[in-house]
CSV table of C-alpha atoms in Angstrom, one decimal:
chain,number,residue,atom,x,y,z
K,18,MET,CA,-23.6,-2.4,-59.6
K,19,ILE,CA,-24.4,0.9,-57.9
K,20,ILE,CA,-22.1,3.9,-58.7
K,21,MET,CA,-22.2,7.0,-56.6
K,22,PHE,CA,-20.3,9.9,-55.1
K,23,VAL,CA,-19.9,10.1,-51.4
K,24,VAL,CA,-20.0,13.7,-50.0
K,25,GLU,CA,-18.3,13.8,-46.6
K,26,THR,CA,-20.1,16.1,-44.3
K,27,LEU,CA,-19.0,18.0,-41.2
K,28,HIS,CA,-21.5,18.8,-38.5
K,29,HIS,CA,-21.7,22.6,-37.9
K,30,GLY,CA,-24.1,22.6,-35.0
K,31,PHE,CA,-27.3,23.2,-37.0
K,32,VAL,CA,-30.3,24.2,-35.0
K,33,VAL,CA,-33.3,22.4,-36.5
K,34,PRO,CA,-36.8,23.3,-35.4
K,35,SER,CA,-38.7,20.5,-33.8
K,36,ILE,CA,-41.3,20.6,-36.6
K,37,LEU,CA,-38.8,18.9,-38.8
K,38,ARG,CA,-38.6,15.9,-36.4
K,39,LYS,CA,-42.4,15.7,-36.1
K,40,LYS,CA,-43.4,16.4,-39.8
K,41,PRO,CA,-41.5,14.3,-42.3
K,42,GLU,CA,-43.1,16.1,-45.2
K,43,ALA,CA,-41.4,19.3,-44.0
K,44,VAL,CA,-38.0,17.5,-43.9
K,45,LEU,CA,-38.6,16.2,-47.5
K,46,ASN,CA,-39.5,19.7,-48.7
K,47,LEU,CA,-36.3,21.0,-47.0
K,48,ALA,CA,-34.2,18.3,-48.6
K,49,HIS,CA,-35.7,18.9,-52.0
K,50,SER,CA,-34.9,22.6,-51.7
K,51,VAL,CA,-31.3,21.9,-50.7
K,52,ILE,CA,-30.8,19.4,-53.5
K,53,GLN,CA,-32.0,21.9,-56.1
K,54,ARG,CA,-29.5,24.4,-54.9
K,55,LEU,CA,-26.7,21.9,-54.4
K,56,SER,CA,-26.5,20.3,-57.8
K,57,PRO,CA,-24.5,23.0,-59.6
K,58,PHE,CA,-22.2,23.3,-56.6
K,59,VAL,CA,-21.7,19.5,-56.5
K,60,ARG,CA,-20.6,19.4,-60.1
K,61,GLN,CA,-17.9,22.0,-59.4
K,62,ILE,CA,-16.4,20.2,-56.4
K,63,ASP,CA,-15.9,16.8,-57.9
K,64,PHE,CA,-12.4,16.8,-56.5
K,65,ALA,CA,-13.8,16.7,-52.9
K,66,MET,CA,-15.9,13.6,-53.6
K,67,ASP,CA,-15.1,9.9,-53.5
K,68,TRP,CA,-16.4,7.3,-55.9
K,69,MET,CA,-18.0,4.2,-54.4
K,70,ASN,CA,-19.4,1.0,-55.9
K,71,VAL,CA,-22.0,-1.1,-53.9
K,72,GLU,CA,-22.9,-4.6,-55.1
K,73,ALA,CA,-26.5,-5.6,-55.3
K,74,GLY,CA,-27.7,-7.0,-51.9
K,75,ARG,CA,-25.2,-5.0,-49.9
K,76,ALA,CA,-26.1,-2.2,-47.5
K,77,LEU,CA,-24.9,1.4,-48.2
K,78,TYR,CA,-25.6,2.1,-44.6
K,79,ARG,CA,-27.7,0.7,-41.8
K,80,GLN,CA,-30.5,2.1,-39.6
K,81,ASP,CA,-29.0,3.9,-36.5
K,82,ASP,CA,-25.5,4.3,-38.1
K,83,PRO,CA,-24.0,7.8,-37.6
K,84,SER,CA,-24.9,10.2,-40.4
K,85,ASP,CA,-21.6,11.5,-41.8
K,86,SER,CA,-22.0,11.4,-45.5
K,87,THR,CA,-24.5,12.2,-48.3
K,88,TYR,CA,-24.6,10.0,-51.4
K,89,ILE,CA,-25.4,11.0,-55.0
K,90,LEU,CA,-26.6,8.0,-57.0
K,91,LEU,CA,-25.1,7.9,-60.5
K,92,SER,CA,-26.5,4.5,-61.6
K,93,GLY,CA,-28.4,1.6,-60.3
K,94,ARG,CA,-31.2,1.4,-57.7
K,95,LEU,CA,-31.3,1.7,-53.9
K,96,ARG,CA,-34.1,0.7,-51.5
K,97,SER,CA,-34.8,2.4,-48.2
K,98,VAL,CA,-36.0,-0.2,-45.6
K,99,LEU,CA,-37.2,0.6,-42.0
K,100,ASN,CA,-36.5,-2.0,-39.4
K,101,ARG,CA,-39.6,-1.7,-37.1
K,102,ALA,CA,-39.5,-2.4,-33.3
K,103,ASP,CA,-41.7,-5.5,-33.9
K,104,GLY,CA,-38.9,-7.0,-36.1
K,105,LYS,CA,-40.8,-6.5,-39.4
K,106,LYS,CA,-39.2,-4.6,-42.3
K,107,GLU,CA,-41.1,-1.9,-44.2
K,108,LEU,CA,-40.1,-0.6,-47.6
K,109,VAL,CA,-40.0,3.2,-47.3
K,110,GLY,CA,-38.8,4.2,-50.7
K,111,GLU,CA,-36.5,3.7,-53.7
K,112,TYR,CA,-33.8,5.8,-55.3
K,113,GLY,CA,-32.5,6.0,-58.8
K,114,ARG,CA,-30.1,7.9,-61.0
K,115,GLY,CA,-29.6,11.5,-59.9
K,116,ASP,CA,-31.1,11.0,-56.4
K,117,ILE,CA,-29.3,12.3,-53.3
K,118,VAL,CA,-29.5,9.8,-50.4
K,119,GLY,CA,-28.9,10.5,-46.7
K,120,ILE,CA,-29.0,14.3,-46.8
K,121,VAL,CA,-31.9,14.6,-44.3
K,122,GLU,CA,-30.2,12.8,-41.4
K,123,VAL,CA,-27.0,14.8,-42.1
K,124,LEU,CA,-28.8,18.1,-42.0
K,125,ILE,CA,-30.6,17.3,-38.7
K,126,GLN,CA,-27.6,15.4,-37.3
K,127,ASP,CA,-29.6,12.3,-36.5
K,128,PRO,CA,-28.5,8.7,-36.9
K,129,ARG,CA,-29.7,7.0,-40.1
K,130,SER,CA,-33.4,6.5,-40.0
K,131,THR,CA,-33.5,3.5,-42.4
K,132,THR,CA,-31.2,0.9,-44.0
K,133,ILE,CA,-30.3,1.6,-47.6
K,134,MET,CA,-29.8,-1.5,-49.7
K,135,ALA,CA,-28.4,-1.7,-53.2
K,136,VAL,CA,-30.9,-3.4,-55.6
K,137,ARG,CA,-29.1,-3.4,-58.9
């Protein structure tokens, strides 16, 4: 069973340089920086978050879904899977306890780039 917080996010018209769309490593560095600054704040606003359980084998969200929430994984494991144009699936990454999922798409206001599946 996966246990996590859901952080609802409002879009505030962020202007994101095109470099973030072209260079994923820049996006990951940005997300890492945001996460480091967000953690103490997140602990203080527990009242604004929702609890969520996702059973193994279920999708947290799917590729191309609208990006309206960020997730903080409290227990369990998630896998990020890319559905390629040729129909094949590619494992992009895994997330565990303490990881924040979905923040990049929310920041750049793009649809979900991968499907996130609960593993355990």
